[in-house]
mmCIF file of C-alpha atoms in Angstrom:
data_model
loop_
_atom_site.group_PDB
_atom_site.id
_atom_site.type_symbol
_atom_site.label_atom_id
_atom_site.label_comp_id
_atom_site.label_asym_id
_atom_site.label_seq_id
_atom_site.Cartn_x
_atom_site.Cartn_y
_atom_site.Cartn_z
ATOM 1 C CA UNK T 1 72.816 129.004 170.822
ATOM 2 C CA UNK T 2 73.711 128.256 167.203
ATOM 3 C CA UNK T 3 70.621 128.989 165.137
ATOM 4 C CA UNK T 4 72.112 127.757 161.858
ATOM 5 C CA UNK T 5 70.441 124.738 160.261
ATOM 6 C CA UNK T 6 72.384 121.532 161.034
ATOM 7 C CA UNK T 7 73.394 119.882 157.773
ATOM 8 C CA UNK T 8 74.546 116.273 157.472
ATOM 9 C CA UNK T 9 75.948 115.247 154.077
ATOM 10 C CA UNK T 10 76.224 111.648 152.929
ATOM 11 C CA UNK T 11 78.705 111.680 150.073
ATOM 12 C CA UNK T 12 81.157 109.805 147.842
ATOM 13 C CA UNK T 13 83.665 112.469 146.683
ATOM 14 C CA UNK T 14 84.022 112.690 143.524
ATOM 15 C CA UNK T 15 84.473 115.969 141.714
ATOM 16 C CA UNK T 16 80.719 116.685 141.678
ATOM 17 C CA UNK T 17 80.499 116.059 145.403
ATOM 18 C CA UNK T 18 83.447 118.377 145.970
ATOM 19 C CA UNK T 19 81.657 121.319 144.363
ATOM 20 C CA UNK T 20 78.544 120.583 146.420
ATOM 21 C CA UNK T 21 80.622 120.440 149.607
ATOM 22 C CA UNK T 22 82.325 123.734 148.768
ATOM 23 C CA UNK T 23 78.867 125.264 148.381
ATOM 24 C CA UNK T 24 77.699 123.859 151.716
ATOM 25 C CA UNK T 25 80.838 124.956 153.590
ATOM 26 C CA UNK T 26 80.320 128.467 152.220
ATOM 27 C CA UNK T 27 76.702 128.859 153.334
ATOM 28 C CA UNK T 28 76.319 131.043 156.445
ATOM 29 C CA UNK T 29 72.812 129.780 157.262
ATOM 30 C CA UNK T 30 73.876 126.130 157.588
ATOM 31 C CA UNK T 31 76.373 124.299 159.773
ATOM 32 C CA UNK T 32 77.811 121.076 158.396
ATOM 33 C CA UNK T 33 77.713 118.707 161.371
ATOM 34 C CA UNK T 34 79.234 115.730 159.601
ATOM 35 C CA UNK T 35 80.269 114.057 156.373
ATOM 36 C CA UNK T 36 79.288 110.395 156.164
ATOM 37 C CA UNK T 37 81.146 108.725 153.344
ATOM 38 C CA UNK T 38 80.379 105.735 151.135
ATOM 39 C CA UNK T 39 82.011 104.074 148.171
ATOM 40 C CA UNK T 40 80.531 105.123 144.849
ATOM 41 C CA UNK T 41 82.373 107.320 142.389
ATOM 42 C CA UNK T 42 85.515 105.488 143.523
ATOM 43 C CA UNK T 43 86.434 103.131 146.378
ATOM 44 C CA UNK T 44 85.942 104.001 150.033
ATOM 45 C CA UNK T 45 89.641 104.543 150.742
ATOM 46 C CA UNK T 46 89.665 107.335 148.163
ATOM 47 C CA UNK T 47 86.276 108.867 148.985
ATOM 48 C CA UNK T 48 87.210 109.177 152.660
ATOM 49 C CA UNK T 49 90.620 110.651 151.817
ATOM 50 C CA UNK T 50 88.980 113.130 149.448
ATOM 51 C CA UNK T 51 86.444 114.260 152.046
ATOM 52 C CA UNK T 52 89.225 114.836 154.558
ATOM 53 C CA UNK T 53 91.336 116.740 152.046
ATOM 54 C CA UNK T 54 88.515 119.026 150.980
ATOM 55 C CA UNK T 55 87.710 119.915 154.595
ATOM 56 C CA UNK T 56 91.402 120.702 155.093
ATOM 57 C CA UNK T 57 91.616 122.884 151.989
ATOM 58 C CA UNK T 58 88.561 124.830 153.139
ATOM 59 C CA UNK T 59 89.807 124.948 156.755
ATOM 60 C CA UNK T 60 86.478 123.561 157.943
ATOM 61 C CA UNK T 61 86.330 121.638 161.200
ATOM 62 C CA UNK T 62 83.874 118.897 160.287
ATOM 63 C CA UNK T 63 84.012 115.240 161.353
ATOM 64 C CA UNK T 64 84.279 112.629 158.601
ATOM 65 C CA UNK T 65 82.801 109.160 159.132
ATOM 66 C CA UNK T 66 83.751 106.224 156.916
ATOM 67 C CA UNK T 67 80.883 103.978 155.932
ATOM 68 C CA UNK T 68 80.208 101.215 153.481
ATOM 69 C CA UNK T 69 82.855 99.972 151.075
ATOM 70 C CA UNK T 70 80.442 98.137 148.757
ATOM 71 C CA UNK T 71 76.748 97.946 147.848
ATOM 72 C CA UNK T 72 74.439 95.904 150.062
ATOM 73 C CA UNK T 73 74.182 92.906 147.729
ATOM 74 C CA UNK T 74 75.745 93.114 144.293
ATOM 75 C CA UNK T 75 79.101 94.504 143.114
ATOM 76 C CA UNK T 76 78.911 97.673 141.058
ATOM 77 C CA UNK T 77 81.269 99.539 138.758
ATOM 78 C CA UNK T 78 82.578 102.908 139.860
ATOM 79 C CA UNK T 79 82.973 106.167 137.926
ATOM 80 C CA UNK T 80 86.755 106.443 137.936
ATOM 81 C CA UNK T 81 86.675 106.949 134.163
ATOM 82 C CA UNK T 82 84.997 110.321 134.846
ATOM 83 C CA UNK T 83 86.537 111.423 138.160
ATOM 84 C CA UNK T 84 89.981 109.796 137.969
ATOM 85 C CA UNK T 85 91.165 106.675 139.747
ATOM 86 C CA UNK T 86 91.317 108.526 143.071
ATOM 87 C CA UNK T 87 88.101 110.481 142.427
ATOM 88 C CA UNK T 88 89.938 113.816 142.450
ATOM 89 C CA UNK T 89 91.467 113.856 138.995
ATOM 90 C CA UNK T 90 94.641 111.920 139.883
ATOM 91 C CA UNK T 91 96.524 115.135 140.612
ATOM 92 C CA UNK T 92 98.571 113.504 143.367
ATOM 93 C CA UNK T 93 97.551 115.872 146.138
ATOM 94 C CA UNK T 94 99.291 115.619 149.516
ATOM 95 C CA UNK T 95 97.034 113.588 151.824
ATOM 96 C CA UNK T 96 95.255 115.443 154.597
ATOM 97 C CA UNK T 97 96.770 115.333 158.061
ATOM 98 C CA UNK T 98 93.264 114.827 159.407
ATOM 99 C CA UNK T 99 91.801 111.413 160.159
ATOM 100 C CA UNK T 100 88.326 109.955 159.932
ATOM 101 C CA UNK T 101 86.381 109.287 163.110
ATOM 102 C CA UNK T 102 86.184 105.736 164.449
ATOM 103 C CA UNK T 103 82.370 105.691 164.421
ATOM 104 C CA UNK T 104 80.730 104.026 161.405
ATOM 105 C CA UNK T 105 78.829 106.374 159.102
ATOM 106 C CA UNK T 106 75.472 104.624 159.630
ATOM 107 C CA UNK T 107 75.806 104.971 163.391
ATOM 108 C CA UNK T 108 76.841 108.612 163.029
ATOM 109 C CA UNK T 109 73.720 109.302 160.970
ATOM 110 C CA UNK T 110 71.554 107.917 163.757
ATOM 111 C CA UNK T 111 73.417 109.724 166.538
ATOM 112 C CA UNK T 112 73.325 113.066 164.741
ATOM 113 C CA UNK T 113 69.632 112.599 163.979
ATOM 114 C CA UNK T 114 69.040 112.429 167.740
ATOM 115 C CA UNK T 115 71.355 115.340 168.480
ATOM 116 C CA UNK T 116 69.504 117.543 165.973
ATOM 117 C CA UNK T 117 66.070 115.918 166.057
ATOM 118 C CA UNK T 118 63.448 117.820 164.101
ATOM 119 C CA UNK T 119 65.959 120.266 162.612
ATOM 120 C CA UNK T 120 68.365 118.085 160.647
ATOM 121 C CA UNK T 121 68.795 118.660 156.915
ATOM 122 C CA UNK T 122 70.132 115.432 155.429
ATOM 123 C CA UNK T 123 71.568 115.610 151.914
ATOM 124 C CA UNK T 124 72.498 112.365 150.139
ATOM 125 C CA UNK T 125 74.865 112.912 147.218
ATOM 126 C CA UNK T 126 76.014 109.350 146.531
ATOM 127 C CA UNK T 127 74.759 105.781 146.658
ATOM 128 C CA UNK T 128 72.317 105.347 149.522
ATOM 129 C CA UNK T 129 74.032 102.424 151.256
ATOM 130 C CA UNK T 130 74.905 104.235 154.497
ATOM 131 C CA UNK T 131 71.417 105.649 154.809
ATOM 132 C CA UNK T 132 69.817 102.259 154.118
ATOM 133 C CA UNK T 133 71.907 100.658 156.860
ATOM 134 C CA UNK T 134 70.908 103.406 159.287
ATOM 135 C CA UNK T 135 67.249 102.825 158.431
ATOM 136 C CA UNK T 136 67.574 99.099 158.999
ATOM 137 C CA UNK T 137 69.141 99.757 162.396
ATOM 138 C CA UNK T 138 66.484 102.310 163.320
ATOM 139 C CA UNK T 139 63.369 102.656 161.127
ATOM 140 C CA UNK T 140 62.287 105.698 163.175
ATOM 141 C CA UNK T 141 65.095 107.785 161.632
ATOM 142 C CA UNK T 142 62.778 109.730 159.265
ATOM 143 C CA UNK T 143 60.808 111.066 162.239
ATOM 144 C CA UNK T 144 63.878 113.041 163.349
ATOM 145 C CA UNK T 145 64.964 114.340 159.917
ATOM 146 C CA UNK T 146 63.380 117.642 158.964
ATOM 147 C CA UNK T 147 64.201 117.232 155.264
ATOM 148 C CA UNK T 148 65.953 114.654 153.102
ATOM 149 C CA UNK T 149 67.343 115.744 149.721
ATOM 150 C CA UNK T 150 68.558 112.968 147.406
ATOM 151 C CA UNK T 151 70.642 113.423 144.277
ATOM 152 C CA UNK T 152 69.697 110.419 142.207
ATOM 153 C CA UNK T 153 67.442 108.842 139.663
ATOM 154 C CA UNK T 154 66.283 109.566 136.148
ATOM 155 C CA UNK T 155 62.573 110.229 136.304
ATOM 156 C CA UNK T 156 61.809 109.513 132.639
ATOM 157 C CA UNK T 157 64.432 106.756 132.403
ATOM 158 C CA UNK T 158 67.096 108.743 130.538
ATOM 159 C CA UNK T 159 69.949 107.216 132.524
ATOM 160 C CA UNK T 160 73.625 108.114 132.627
ATOM 161 C CA UNK T 161 75.123 104.736 133.608
ATOM 162 C CA UNK T 162 72.592 102.421 131.900
ATOM 163 C CA UNK T 163 69.942 103.386 129.359
ATOM 164 C CA UNK T 164 67.358 103.615 132.142
ATOM 165 C CA UNK T 165 69.257 104.274 135.378
ATOM 166 C CA UNK T 166 71.288 107.018 137.021
ATOM 167 C CA UNK T 167 74.616 106.179 138.678
ATOM 168 C CA UNK T 168 73.852 106.717 142.377
ATOM 169 C CA UNK T 169 70.712 104.576 142.298
ATOM 170 C CA UNK T 170 72.178 101.957 139.958
ATOM 171 C CA UNK T 171 75.256 101.531 142.163
ATOM 172 C CA UNK T 172 73.084 100.160 144.993
ATOM 173 C CA UNK T 173 69.434 99.773 143.962
ATOM 174 C CA UNK T 174 68.571 97.712 147.039
ATOM 175 C CA UNK T 175 69.729 100.533 149.296
ATOM 176 C CA UNK T 176 67.765 103.061 147.256
ATOM 177 C CA UNK T 177 64.642 100.916 147.537
ATOM 178 C CA UNK T 178 65.031 100.800 151.323
ATOM 179 C CA UNK T 179 65.415 104.572 151.554
ATOM 180 C CA UNK T 180 62.592 105.408 149.140
ATOM 181 C CA UNK T 181 60.279 103.117 151.080
ATOM 182 C CA UNK T 182 61.560 104.118 154.516
ATOM 183 C CA UNK T 183 61.163 107.873 154.155
ATOM 184 C CA UNK T 184 57.533 108.888 153.650
ATOM 185 C CA UNK T 185 58.657 112.164 152.027
ATOM 186 C CA UNK T 186 61.909 113.232 150.391
ATOM 187 C CA UNK T 187 63.146 115.678 147.770
ATOM 188 C CA UNK T 188 64.638 114.240 144.583
ATOM 189 C CA UNK T 189 67.056 116.104 142.312
ATOM 190 C CA UNK T 190 67.471 113.666 139.440
ATOM 191 C CA UNK T 191 69.903 113.406 136.527
ATOM 192 C CA UNK T 192 67.417 114.867 134.068
ATOM 193 C CA UNK T 193 67.119 118.038 136.151
ATOM 194 C CA UNK T 194 70.914 118.191 136.129
ATOM 195 C CA UNK T 195 71.032 118.047 132.336
ATOM 196 C CA UNK T 196 68.513 120.898 132.205
ATOM 197 C CA UNK T 197 70.746 123.085 134.396
ATOM 198 C CA UNK T 198 74.131 123.028 132.702
ATOM 199 C CA UNK T 199 76.370 126.069 132.497
ATOM 200 C CA UNK T 200 78.875 127.008 129.782
ATOM 201 C CA UNK T 201 82.389 125.636 130.076
ATOM 202 C CA UNK T 202 83.784 129.058 129.199
ATOM 203 C CA UNK T 203 82.079 130.584 132.242
ATOM 204 C CA UNK T 204 83.249 127.799 134.528
ATOM 205 C CA UNK T 205 86.815 128.251 133.294
ATOM 206 C CA UNK T 206 86.603 131.918 134.198
ATOM 207 C CA UNK T 207 85.307 131.169 137.716
ATOM 208 C CA UNK T 208 88.125 128.703 138.264
ATOM 209 C CA UNK T 209 90.734 131.394 137.666
ATOM 210 C CA UNK T 210 89.795 133.055 140.957
ATOM 211 C CA UNK T 211 92.704 133.610 143.336
ATOM 212 C CA UNK T 212 91.424 131.499 146.199
ATOM 213 C CA UNK T 213 92.628 128.180 147.628
ATOM 214 C CA UNK T 214 89.196 126.688 146.932
ATOM 215 C CA UNK T 215 89.173 127.692 143.271
ATOM 216 C CA UNK T 216 92.771 126.591 142.706
ATOM 217 C CA UNK T 217 92.199 123.199 144.284
ATOM 218 C CA UNK T 218 88.913 122.655 142.483
ATOM 219 C CA UNK T 219 90.394 123.709 139.153
ATOM 220 C CA UNK T 220 93.067 121.047 139.554
ATOM 221 C CA UNK T 221 90.859 118.161 140.666
ATOM 222 C CA UNK T 222 88.135 118.899 138.090
ATOM 223 C CA UNK T 223 90.410 119.297 135.054
ATOM 224 C CA UNK T 224 90.065 115.696 133.886
ATOM 225 C CA UNK T 225 86.310 115.682 134.400
ATOM 226 C CA UNK T 226 85.844 118.945 132.545
ATOM 227 C CA UNK T 227 87.821 117.680 129.574
ATOM 228 C CA UNK T 228 85.792 114.459 129.559
ATOM 229 C CA UNK T 229 82.560 116.442 129.751
ATOM 230 C CA UNK T 230 83.506 118.835 126.958
ATOM 231 C CA UNK T 231 84.334 115.865 124.746
ATOM 232 C CA UNK T 232 81.180 113.872 125.564
ATOM 233 C CA UNK T 233 78.518 116.473 126.340
ATOM 234 C CA UNK T 234 79.442 119.591 124.396
ATOM 235 C CA UNK T 235 79.477 123.224 125.478
ATOM 236 C CA UNK T 236 77.712 122.810 128.816
ATOM 237 C CA UNK T 237 79.171 121.454 132.025
ATOM 238 C CA UNK T 238 76.904 119.760 134.553
ATOM 239 C CA UNK T 239 77.358 119.366 138.296
ATOM 240 C CA UNK T 240 74.732 116.999 139.635
ATOM 241 C CA UNK T 241 75.579 117.210 143.327
ATOM 242 C CA UNK T 242 75.951 120.985 143.258
ATOM 243 C CA UNK T 243 72.402 121.327 141.896
ATOM 244 C CA UNK T 244 71.029 119.101 144.655
ATOM 245 C CA UNK T 245 72.951 121.106 147.234
ATOM 246 C CA UNK T 246 71.699 124.414 145.840
ATOM 247 C CA UNK T 247 68.123 123.173 146.258
ATOM 248 C CA UNK T 248 68.908 121.919 149.748
ATOM 249 C CA UNK T 249 70.446 125.203 150.896
ATOM 250 C CA UNK T 250 68.075 127.562 149.095
ATOM 251 C CA UNK T 251 64.798 125.701 148.489
ATOM 252 C CA UNK T 252 62.982 128.844 147.399
ATOM 253 C CA UNK T 253 65.141 128.788 144.262
ATOM 254 C CA UNK T 254 63.014 125.920 142.947
ATOM 255 C CA UNK T 255 60.797 127.297 140.194
ATOM 256 C CA UNK T 256 58.921 124.068 139.494
ATOM 257 C CA UNK T 257 58.519 120.828 141.427
ATOM 258 C CA UNK T 258 56.193 117.852 141.004
ATOM 259 C CA UNK T 259 55.084 115.446 143.733
ATOM 260 C CA UNK T 260 54.579 111.816 142.719
ATOM 261 C CA UNK T 261 55.092 108.232 143.940
ATOM 262 C CA UNK T 262 58.567 106.945 142.998
ATOM 263 C CA UNK T 263 59.871 103.378 143.327
ATOM 264 C CA UNK T 264 63.169 101.691 142.454
ATOM 265 C CA UNK T 265 63.224 98.763 140.024
ATOM 266 C CA UNK T 266 65.351 95.842 141.212
ATOM 267 C CA UNK T 267 64.625 93.014 138.830
ATOM 268 C CA UNK T 268 64.373 94.319 135.287
ATOM 269 C CA UNK T 269 66.862 92.926 132.796
ATOM 270 C CA UNK T 270 67.238 96.344 131.164
ATOM 271 C CA UNK T 271 65.866 98.551 133.939
ATOM 272 C CA UNK T 272 67.543 97.490 137.198
ATOM 273 C CA UNK T 273 68.181 100.666 139.179
ATOM 274 C CA UNK T 274 65.598 102.710 137.303
ATOM 275 C CA UNK T 275 63.472 105.157 139.265
ATOM 276 C CA UNK T 276 59.889 104.558 138.192
ATOM 277 C CA UNK T 277 57.528 107.495 138.646
ATOM 278 C CA UNK T 278 53.784 106.927 138.727
ATOM 279 C CA UNK T 279 53.028 110.120 136.836
ATOM 280 C CA UNK T 280 49.282 109.405 136.614
ATOM 281 C CA UNK T 281 49.081 107.980 140.149
ATOM 282 C CA UNK T 282 47.609 104.803 138.721
ATOM 283 C CA UNK T 283 48.797 102.512 141.539
ATOM 284 C CA UNK T 284 47.168 104.509 144.321
ATOM 285 C CA UNK T 285 50.419 104.857 146.270
ATOM 286 C CA UNK T 286 50.990 108.084 148.209
ATOM 287 C CA UNK T 287 53.325 110.710 146.780
ATOM 288 C CA UNK T 288 56.681 110.129 148.438
ATOM 289 C CA UNK T 289 58.965 112.308 146.287
ATOM 290 C CA UNK T 290 58.999 115.988 145.469
ATOM 291 C CA UNK T 291 60.860 116.032 142.157
ATOM 292 C CA UNK T 292 62.849 119.081 141.090
ATOM 293 C CA UNK T 293 61.920 120.114 137.563
ATOM 294 C CA UNK T 294 63.318 123.638 137.322
ATOM 295 C CA UNK T 295 65.662 125.700 139.503
ATOM 296 C CA UNK T 296 66.622 129.364 139.194
ATOM 297 C CA UNK T 297 69.673 129.101 136.960
ATOM 298 C CA UNK T 298 71.125 132.481 137.912
ATOM 299 C CA UNK T 299 70.859 131.607 141.609
ATOM 300 C CA UNK T 300 72.462 128.217 141.028
ATOM 301 C CA UNK T 301 75.425 129.734 139.201
ATOM 302 C CA UNK T 302 75.716 132.435 141.829
ATOM 303 C CA UNK T 303 76.047 129.838 144.576
ATOM 304 C CA UNK T 304 78.803 128.089 142.646
ATOM 305 C CA UNK T 305 80.706 131.313 142.016
ATOM 306 C CA UNK T 306 80.466 132.198 145.689
ATOM 307 C CA UNK T 307 81.640 128.728 146.721
ATOM 308 C CA UNK T 308 84.738 129.175 144.569
ATOM 309 C CA UNK T 309 85.227 132.738 145.825
ATOM 310 C CA UNK T 310 84.933 133.810 142.203
ATOM 311 C CA UNK T 311 82.845 136.941 142.818
#
């Protein structure tokens, strides 16, 4: 019997997602049972192709399920200006010989939740559209998920795509609202935690010189993003999805968390997509989110180095 923790990753690769996936593939205590893919950083055709390519590069036998190509209700802009038009730095990689499964991502989420009921670790690294659809099809989904970790939000409204909102939530706020209301408890690694856990570009450049297929491929696909980041954000590089994945894989690395009620704003002229935290619990709602405030930085960087086979 396989006693590793079954790990299902909902993702929109994306350079950030790629580093998180490398970390997950490298973890001996977890078994990635599927990648469910949505549009987000770039369009669905690219995010699916990128997921397949990364699994091929890492020689990991994991099924990839294509999901939603657009938000539930309203069109949203992607993040190609950060990740490249294809999401992987426009390096022109040879497409994977692998193919996505025929099953829709939302249906795969439900099926895998039954197959691994009570043990499943579900990590959501992109817009929450696939997960929202799965919840609408079967509201009992949370009863079978042991833990849900979401990368998203900006808990004091310091957004990265609008002044108040973080990209994953702002891309499909309706889906995020469904998920935040549908799961009675979830873990939230938000953009502000990401900003607090940057690592120096000079160190990252050194890791990426490792003689491994993973490091070489990641160095190539992340080059554009790293240059953009150095120009816009200074000496530190930030990997949002990798931080969420570190917390998912090694939860005891969290040095500070806070539990509070969190809701998603849908209607505000300036705040659509904002994650509103009731810090003083004034509304009387139950705490639904455990918010990551501080993670062991040395452990985080160690996981990334190991994922890149950089020692």
